Amino acid sequence: MSTSVVVTGLGATTPLGGDVASTWSALLAGRSGVRPLEAEWAKDLPVRIAATIAVEPSEVLPRHRLRRLDRCQQFALIAAHEAWRDAGFAFGDEESAEGFRVDGDRLGAVVSSGIGGIITTLDNYDTLLAKGWKRVSPFAVPMLMPNGAAGQVSIEFGAKAGAHALASACASSAEAIGYAIDMIRNGRADVVIAGGTEAAIHQLNLAAFASMRAMSTRNDEPERASRPYDKNRDGFVLGEGSGIVILESEEHARARGARIYGIAAGAGYSADANDIVQNDADGMSKAMRRALTDADLEPSDIVHINAHGTSTPIGDIGEIKAIKKAFGDAAGQIVVTSTKSMTGHLLGGTGAVESIATLLALREGLVPPTINIDDLDDEVDLDIAQGEPRKLPDGPAAALNNSFGFGGHNVCVAFRRHES
Amino acid sequence: MALSDQEILNGLGDIIEEIAGVPAADVTPEKSFVDDLDIDSLSMVEIAVAAQDQFGVEIPDDELKNLKTVKDVVVYVQGKGVSA
């Protein structure tokens, strides 16, 4: 029997709130985090909306720390601090009675980003052209490198078992959680800080995604723009934010009497080896089936899927087909939702934030609704949570979080409800 | 009119607070950047650039490595005859 891995801490900073509690309550309330972009540079773009962060890092981190962290690293540290505290771990030199410590050699950090420090890259390039090389920040390299957030989190918490940053575009932070599960199963760590982050709301990214015709241009109705499964969906909405979970071997968590949110039961992966931007239903279904196998689950165990569901015309239907292919008759019992209808698409942050939503849905027995479905697409013949949060059955249950990325990466993470 | 030592010290304190998060009040002449203020080499580069903006004195890299204490920088800037 392999080591059981549990989730003992959650942290997030998202377009819906500066922490997990506010994000979760906004998800249940069906609130949108999508807003108009007021910046001058947005005026000429076809897309002038985004799901910007609800609480700016400058309200949380001191100025000298902000200066040397890319915005995506700022998010990751904020979320990691919340998760660390939430798990009941001590910090720094404090000697709190309930503050547990972890041996640094048994602590890992797996923090991914789809893009990395792109705002640092572009800002410093502007500085280089305008003011010359001497004004380029000496911290530019650690700020722009895609493993920067993993390195910063590792330094912050003394994680010496390994710091990793898997890059698989929009599946990056789901893959980070999967990798972290394996680190614990393989005995390389007792505790891993895992998740992902993204801060890519910049005119270049908006222009680049808009050039692919991948984004919603519903500029006059920002909060209605992200509408997975609606007949009139017209693309995704770019978001920013971070989600971090504390994963721990069940043995380690029990020994310290930690609260357990749920069981990180396993993960499944596939690569389409086909199109660079269009994930195919076959690959997605393979990832789901492999997650079931890895987690030792039957299709009938799954009560809920937090879908990738970005609100693009083709991608959403591909995933619906993939779920039916993976589950057959059992697909009918699954409550599906896309929380991207409210958070927008956090790219490298999305898999972790949605894993947190999946875990909480299992734990609370409530699936957040998919908002903005006025007219359900005829091809969506699964049970989509809409309107109100949907109740899940009591008792043993499991759920999946799907994340798919450009490059043909398909990642599915499986969680089981923890019965105390 | 040339800046006084105290004016340079105050300006340096503000720069170091901004860049390294050390309270300006702790930036006193005898303090060593590395040993007392915990300022690393990359931060020193930033401080030198900011000092150039504020005092109009360029500190070349080979001079920068010889400036070990706050007083060393004050003396260096003063020695370049900076005026406000």
XYZ file of C-alpha atoms in Angstrom:
504
model
C 0.000 0.000 0.000
C 1.534 3.287 -1.027
C 1.781 6.276 1.264
C -1.488 8.175 1.606
C -1.163 11.903 0.921
C -3.468 14.417 2.589
C -4.107 18.130 2.256
C -3.631 20.030 5.503
C -3.376 23.669 4.448
C -4.914 25.931 1.816
C -3.929 29.379 0.571
C -5.034 31.539 -2.330
C -5.141 35.021 -3.695
C -7.557 35.329 -6.598
C -9.784 37.744 -8.503
C -12.505 36.852 -5.982
C -10.626 37.470 -2.759
C -7.316 37.789 -0.969
C -7.613 34.411 0.742
C -9.315 31.030 0.526
C -12.342 31.920 2.677
C -13.312 34.984 0.645
C -12.639 33.182 -2.643
C -14.759 30.221 -1.590
C -17.697 32.319 -0.401
C -17.637 34.317 -3.658
C -17.627 31.063 -5.641
C -20.662 29.777 -3.743
C -22.396 33.136 -4.195
C -21.791 33.024 -7.953
C -19.878 36.301 -8.051
C -17.737 37.259 -11.034
C -14.185 38.563 -10.613
C -13.994 39.935 -14.146
C -13.551 43.715 -14.433
C -12.947 46.342 -17.098
C -9.303 47.226 -17.759
C -9.008 50.965 -17.258
C -5.368 51.285 -18.339
C -4.607 53.550 -21.276
C -2.881 50.695 -23.137
C -6.097 48.676 -23.179
C -7.977 51.257 -25.229
C -6.942 49.935 -28.637
C -7.117 46.236 -27.828
C -10.098 44.084 -28.829
C -10.107 42.713 -25.253
C -10.508 45.307 -22.502
C -11.544 43.080 -19.589
C -9.706 40.762 -17.201
C -10.067 39.022 -13.855
C -7.583 41.126 -11.936
C -6.559 40.234 -8.406
C -8.983 41.296 -5.648
C -6.315 42.346 -3.121
C -3.139 43.974 -4.402
C 0.125 42.531 -3.017
C 1.148 46.071 -2.028
C -1.536 45.875 0.670
C 0.086 42.738 2.100
C 3.851 42.742 1.426
C 6.371 45.452 2.458
C 7.783 47.663 -0.298
C 11.304 46.313 -0.253
C 9.973 42.791 -0.831
C 7.696 43.892 -3.645
C 10.677 45.431 -5.448
C 12.521 42.168 -5.899
C 9.661 39.780 -6.566
C 7.815 39.524 -9.838
C 4.079 39.983 -9.397
C 3.528 36.237 -9.872
C 6.068 35.529 -7.112
C 4.314 38.017 -4.839
C 1.063 36.127 -5.301
C 2.742 32.781 -4.627
C 4.323 33.972 -1.382
C 1.046 35.443 -0.154
C -0.831 32.209 -0.881
C 1.983 30.069 0.554
C 1.970 32.034 3.811
C -1.755 31.517 4.195
C -1.453 27.786 3.461
C 1.493 27.366 5.838
C -0.354 29.063 8.684
C -3.531 27.220 7.848
C -1.666 23.922 8.199
C -0.576 24.982 11.678
C 3.125 25.288 10.988
C 5.380 27.705 12.820
C 7.165 30.427 10.935
C 10.624 31.943 11.306
C 11.873 32.024 14.881
C 8.472 31.966 16.519
C 7.926 29.467 19.278
C 4.161 29.227 19.373
C 2.814 26.350 21.442
C 0.860 24.924 18.531
C 3.435 25.859 15.901
C 4.823 22.661 14.447
C 8.070 22.621 12.575
C 9.145 20.514 9.655
C 12.670 19.251 9.067
C 13.809 21.290 6.055
C 15.309 18.195 4.427
C 11.838 16.616 4.485
C 10.049 19.696 3.122
C 9.588 20.300 -0.615
C 8.306 23.175 -2.755
C 6.653 22.590 -6.123
C 5.361 25.896 -7.428
C 4.670 26.323 -11.111
C 3.804 29.109 -13.474
C 2.665 28.885 -17.055
C 4.581 31.943 -18.170
C 6.718 33.174 -15.266
C 7.860 36.725 -14.691
C 6.703 38.234 -17.931
C 5.879 41.641 -16.455
C 9.446 41.904 -15.106
C 10.794 40.872 -18.498
C 8.808 43.453 -20.407
C 9.231 46.282 -17.892
C 12.992 45.795 -17.790
C 13.171 45.693 -21.566
C 11.397 49.056 -21.628
C 13.891 50.346 -19.057
C 16.830 49.025 -21.093
C 15.653 50.846 -24.214
C 14.790 54.059 -22.413
C 17.584 54.374 -19.841
C 20.356 51.931 -20.716
C 21.668 48.711 -19.228
C 22.664 50.100 -15.849
C 19.042 50.735 -14.952
C 18.000 47.142 -15.571
C 17.282 45.692 -12.120
C 19.996 43.414 -10.729
C 17.072 41.279 -9.572
C 15.571 40.966 -13.064
C 16.845 37.435 -13.677
C 15.531 35.838 -10.458
C 12.294 37.725 -11.008
C 11.701 36.647 -14.583
C 12.816 33.016 -14.485
C 9.867 30.607 -14.489
C 11.240 28.678 -11.513
C 11.498 31.916 -9.530
C 8.341 31.359 -7.507
C 9.440 27.827 -6.546
C 12.827 29.171 -5.498
C 11.334 32.009 -3.469
C 8.890 29.708 -1.669
C 11.689 27.250 -0.977
C 13.821 30.023 0.560
C 10.928 31.481 2.526
C 10.059 28.227 4.268
C 13.426 26.447 4.219
C 12.270 23.689 1.874
C 15.404 21.663 1.140
C 13.944 18.373 -0.088
C 13.665 19.920 -3.549
C 12.221 22.935 -5.332
C 10.536 22.242 -8.644
C 8.641 24.246 -11.233
C 6.861 22.147 -13.815
C 5.852 24.085 -16.882
C 2.853 22.748 -18.764
C 1.050 25.986 -19.644
C -2.444 26.057 -18.144
C -1.961 22.624 -16.565
C 1.184 23.736 -14.712
C -0.124 23.984 -11.175
C -2.243 20.827 -11.449
C 0.931 19.064 -12.531
C 2.735 20.652 -9.580
C 0.242 19.051 -7.212
C 0.601 15.709 -8.972
C 4.382 15.900 -8.731
C 4.150 16.823 -5.054
C 1.947 13.791 -4.382
C 4.647 11.628 -5.956
C 7.402 13.273 -3.902
C 5.614 12.221 -0.732
C 4.698 8.768 -2.018
C 8.283 8.146 -3.055
C 9.518 9.103 0.374
C 11.431 12.179 -0.805
C 9.480 14.512 1.501
C 6.972 14.436 4.358
C 5.451 17.808 3.532
C 5.310 19.679 0.219
C 4.180 23.230 -0.483
C 2.537 22.853 -3.882
C 0.612 24.924 -6.362
C 1.037 27.638 -8.889
C 0.808 31.263 -9.766
C 0.370 33.632 -12.670
C 0.450 37.383 -13.209
C 0.241 37.866 -16.936
C -2.332 40.588 -17.410
C -0.186 42.693 -19.699
C -0.961 44.225 -23.040
C 1.364 41.828 -24.849
C -0.458 38.766 -23.489
C -3.866 40.224 -24.168
C -2.771 41.048 -27.703
C -1.233 37.601 -28.205
C -4.258 35.660 -26.960
C -6.572 38.026 -28.804
C -4.556 37.394 -31.943
C -5.392 33.698 -31.535
C -9.071 34.690 -31.302
C -9.121 32.787 -27.997
C -10.547 35.485 -25.740
C -13.969 36.873 -25.001
C -14.528 40.362 -26.372
C -17.678 40.958 -24.345
C -16.147 44.218 -23.111
C -19.428 45.892 -22.253
C -20.442 43.115 -19.829
C -17.261 42.030 -18.015
C -18.988 40.002 -15.327
C -20.954 38.106 -17.980
C -18.003 37.456 -20.301
C -16.778 34.118 -18.927
C -19.658 31.733 -19.699
C -18.552 28.111 -20.069
C -21.166 25.860 -21.702
C -23.393 28.758 -22.741
C -24.331 28.692 -26.412
C -23.013 32.246 -26.821
C -19.623 31.845 -25.156
C -16.923 33.574 -27.164
C -13.628 32.775 -25.476
C -11.867 32.847 -22.125
C -11.151 35.772 -19.839
C -7.558 36.226 -18.675
C -7.157 36.170 -14.896
C -4.314 36.330 -12.389
C -3.699 34.793 -8.998
C -2.226 31.914 -7.075
C -3.290 28.821 -5.198
C -1.065 26.845 -2.815
C -1.819 23.684 -0.875
C 0.146 21.939 1.854
C 0.407 18.252 1.047
C 1.561 15.887 3.719
C 1.934 12.170 4.265
C -1.058 10.994 6.249
C 1.285 9.516 8.832
C 3.038 12.854 9.355
C -0.251 14.751 9.510
C -1.767 12.340 12.018
C 1.326 12.387 14.219
C 0.919 16.126 14.714
C -2.871 16.049 14.931
C -3.331 18.205 11.836
C -6.711 19.059 10.372
C -7.173 17.144 7.136
C -9.130 18.822 4.319
C -9.115 15.805 2.063
C -6.988 13.133 0.479
C -4.861 13.936 -2.565
C -5.516 10.522 -4.013
C -3.558 10.686 -7.252
C -3.114 12.245 -10.656
C -3.311 11.252 -14.293
C -1.419 12.655 -17.254
C -1.484 12.395 -20.984
C -0.045 14.233 -23.934
C -2.008 14.634 -27.127
C 1.074 14.597 -29.335
C -1.131 16.259 -31.881
C -2.030 19.946 -32.032
C -0.073 22.570 -30.078
C -3.143 24.536 -28.946
C -6.171 22.294 -29.400
C -6.319 19.548 -26.779
C -8.247 16.532 -27.972
C -11.011 14.599 -26.257
C -9.082 11.353 -26.445
C -6.102 12.803 -24.570
C -8.279 14.473 -21.953
C -10.210 11.258 -21.295
C -6.970 9.307 -20.943
C -5.772 11.721 -18.260
C -9.023 11.217 -16.322
C -8.854 7.425 -16.612
C -5.229 7.409 -15.547
C -6.080 9.595 -12.539
C -8.701 7.041 -11.488
C -6.169 4.242 -11.821
C -3.472 6.128 -9.949
C -5.921 7.003 -7.163
C -7.352 3.473 -7.030
C -10.851 4.791 -7.753
C -13.740 3.443 -9.818
C -15.707 5.700 -12.169
C -18.702 5.236 -9.841
C -16.730 6.843 -6.964
C -16.610 10.229 -8.700
C -19.396 12.623 -7.729
C -17.929 15.882 -9.000
C -15.565 17.287 -11.630
C -14.178 20.803 -11.536
C -13.784 21.125 -15.282
C -11.104 23.017 -17.151
C -14.056 24.688 -18.955
C -12.440 27.925 -20.085
C -15.415 29.275 -22.054
C -13.948 28.758 -25.514
C -16.380 27.448 -28.133
C -14.379 24.309 -29.013
C -12.504 23.471 -25.808
C -15.570 23.216 -23.587
C -17.282 20.692 -25.851
C -14.099 18.660 -26.229
C -13.921 18.249 -22.465
C -17.602 17.256 -22.201
C -16.980 14.570 -24.815
C -13.872 13.471 -22.942
C -15.768 13.099 -19.655
C -18.398 10.941 -21.371
C -15.695 8.874 -23.023
C -13.833 8.380 -19.736
C -16.866 7.585 -17.598
C -19.424 6.028 -19.910
C -22.722 5.527 -18.064
C -21.200 6.778 -14.802
C -20.882 10.278 -16.322
C -24.555 10.875 -15.564
C -23.997 10.890 -11.776
C -21.244 13.532 -11.880
C -21.915 17.173 -11.043
C -19.694 19.257 -13.333
C -18.840 22.898 -12.816
C -16.428 25.450 -14.233
C -15.321 27.924 -11.594
C -13.568 29.854 -14.390
C -16.979 31.380 -15.032
C -16.152 33.496 -11.952
C -12.349 33.523 -11.576
C -11.482 33.822 -15.245
C -8.559 31.737 -16.443
C -5.542 31.996 -14.151
C -3.282 30.076 -16.590
C -0.510 28.630 -14.406
C -2.484 29.425 -11.261
C -5.641 27.725 -12.372
C -4.975 24.068 -11.517
C -4.158 24.875 -7.909
C -7.010 27.315 -7.283
C -9.438 24.833 -8.821
C -7.962 21.981 -6.802
C -8.753 24.003 -3.699
C -12.310 24.536 -4.951
C -12.613 20.797 -5.665
C -11.398 19.868 -2.191
C -13.744 22.319 -0.509
C -16.677 21.131 -2.631
C -16.044 17.587 -1.384
C -15.494 18.691 2.193
C -18.500 21.023 2.383
C -20.671 18.913 0.130
C -21.384 21.939 -2.065
C -20.373 22.474 -5.691
C -20.149 26.131 -6.755
C -22.410 26.966 -9.702
C -21.217 27.758 -13.212
C -22.507 31.274 -13.796
C -23.626 33.021 -16.983
C -25.343 30.065 -18.622
C -28.393 31.662 -20.233
C -28.779 29.065 -22.922
C -27.012 25.753 -22.360
C -25.200 24.490 -25.448
C -27.073 21.530 -26.947
C -23.890 19.480 -26.958
C -23.521 19.788 -23.178
C -25.496 16.779 -21.995
C -23.973 16.386 -18.541
C -25.241 17.627 -15.179
C -23.801 21.156 -14.919
C -24.227 22.959 -11.570
C -26.010 26.231 -12.331
C -27.796 28.910 -10.358
C -27.309 27.712 -6.781
C -24.515 25.660 -5.236
C -25.289 21.987 -5.770
C -25.377 19.591 -2.808
C -23.229 16.466 -3.008
C -24.199 13.145 -1.417
C -22.868 12.294 2.062
C -20.458 9.451 2.680
C -17.362 8.325 0.813
C -16.881 10.313 -2.362
C -14.219 11.495 -4.751
C -13.820 14.334 -7.226
C -11.530 15.318 -10.085
C -9.944 18.571 -11.131
C -9.147 18.822 -14.833
C -6.480 21.098 -16.294
C -5.342 21.161 -19.899
C -2.574 23.213 -21.433
C -1.151 24.376 -24.748
C 1.438 21.884 -25.835
C -1.072 19.070 -25.497
C -0.675 18.609 -21.743
C -3.626 16.956 -19.994
C -3.564 16.709 -16.211
C -6.265 15.425 -13.886
C -5.914 15.426 -10.092
C -8.097 13.153 -7.962
C -9.225 13.974 -4.426
C -11.105 11.836 -1.930
C -13.266 13.061 0.899
C -11.655 12.544 4.281
C -13.814 10.769 6.828
C -12.562 11.658 10.292
C 25.833 74.638 -1.707
C 27.362 71.297 -0.854
C 25.269 68.727 0.925
C 26.203 68.190 4.560
C 27.174 64.752 5.867
C 23.863 64.656 7.680
C 21.906 65.376 4.498
C 23.737 62.625 2.647
C 23.183 60.250 5.559
C 19.464 61.032 5.624
C 19.161 60.540 1.881
C 21.047 57.264 2.102
C 18.801 56.115 4.939
C 15.708 56.679 2.812
C 17.237 54.800 -0.130
C 18.207 51.830 2.033
C 14.778 51.700 3.654
C 13.153 51.649 0.243
C 15.449 49.049 -1.280
C 16.370 46.784 1.602
C 13.610 47.398 4.133
C 16.043 48.500 6.864
C 14.471 51.359 8.864
C 16.190 54.626 7.923
C 16.857 55.322 11.611
C 19.076 52.235 11.758
C 21.277 53.511 8.950
C 24.024 55.059 11.081
C 27.597 55.840 9.960
C 29.403 52.971 11.686
C 27.117 50.251 10.265
C 28.556 47.735 7.840
C 26.274 47.014 4.877
C 26.918 43.285 4.887
C 27.473 42.485 8.559
C 25.106 44.925 10.271
C 22.426 45.800 7.725
C 22.287 42.411 5.979
C 22.440 44.011 2.546
C 23.592 41.702 -0.232
C 25.692 42.547 -3.274
C 22.748 42.843 -5.664
C 21.025 45.274 -3.313
C 24.253 47.301 -3.164
C 24.065 47.674 -6.945
C 20.533 49.016 -6.621
C 21.572 51.353 -3.815
C 24.443 52.713 -5.909
C 22.102 53.441 -8.819
C 19.590 55.136 -6.532
C 22.392 57.163 -4.897
C 23.478 58.341 -8.316
C 19.931 59.562 -9.004
C 19.689 61.314 -5.662
C 23.178 62.808 -5.273
C 24.366 62.972 -8.867
C 27.469 60.961 -7.996
C 28.311 57.875 -9.982
C 29.882 55.061 -7.967
C 31.850 52.788 -10.316
C 31.778 49.054 -9.582
C 35.432 48.937 -8.518
C 34.820 51.760 -6.025
C 31.568 50.236 -4.801
C 33.258 47.109 -3.517
C 35.474 49.212 -1.257
C 32.557 50.973 0.397
C 31.963 48.729 3.407
C 30.153 51.030 5.824
C 27.532 53.734 5.640
C 30.216 56.278 6.517
C 32.337 55.121 3.562
C 29.516 56.059 1.199
C 28.872 59.392 2.906
C 32.562 60.269 2.654
C 32.716 59.131 -0.981
C 29.702 61.199 -1.987
C 30.918 64.201 -0.001
C 34.375 63.867 -1.568
C 32.880 64.234 -5.019
C 31.735 67.702 -4.011
C 28.073 67.233 -4.582
C 25.802 70.214 -4.452
C 22.114 70.295 -3.848
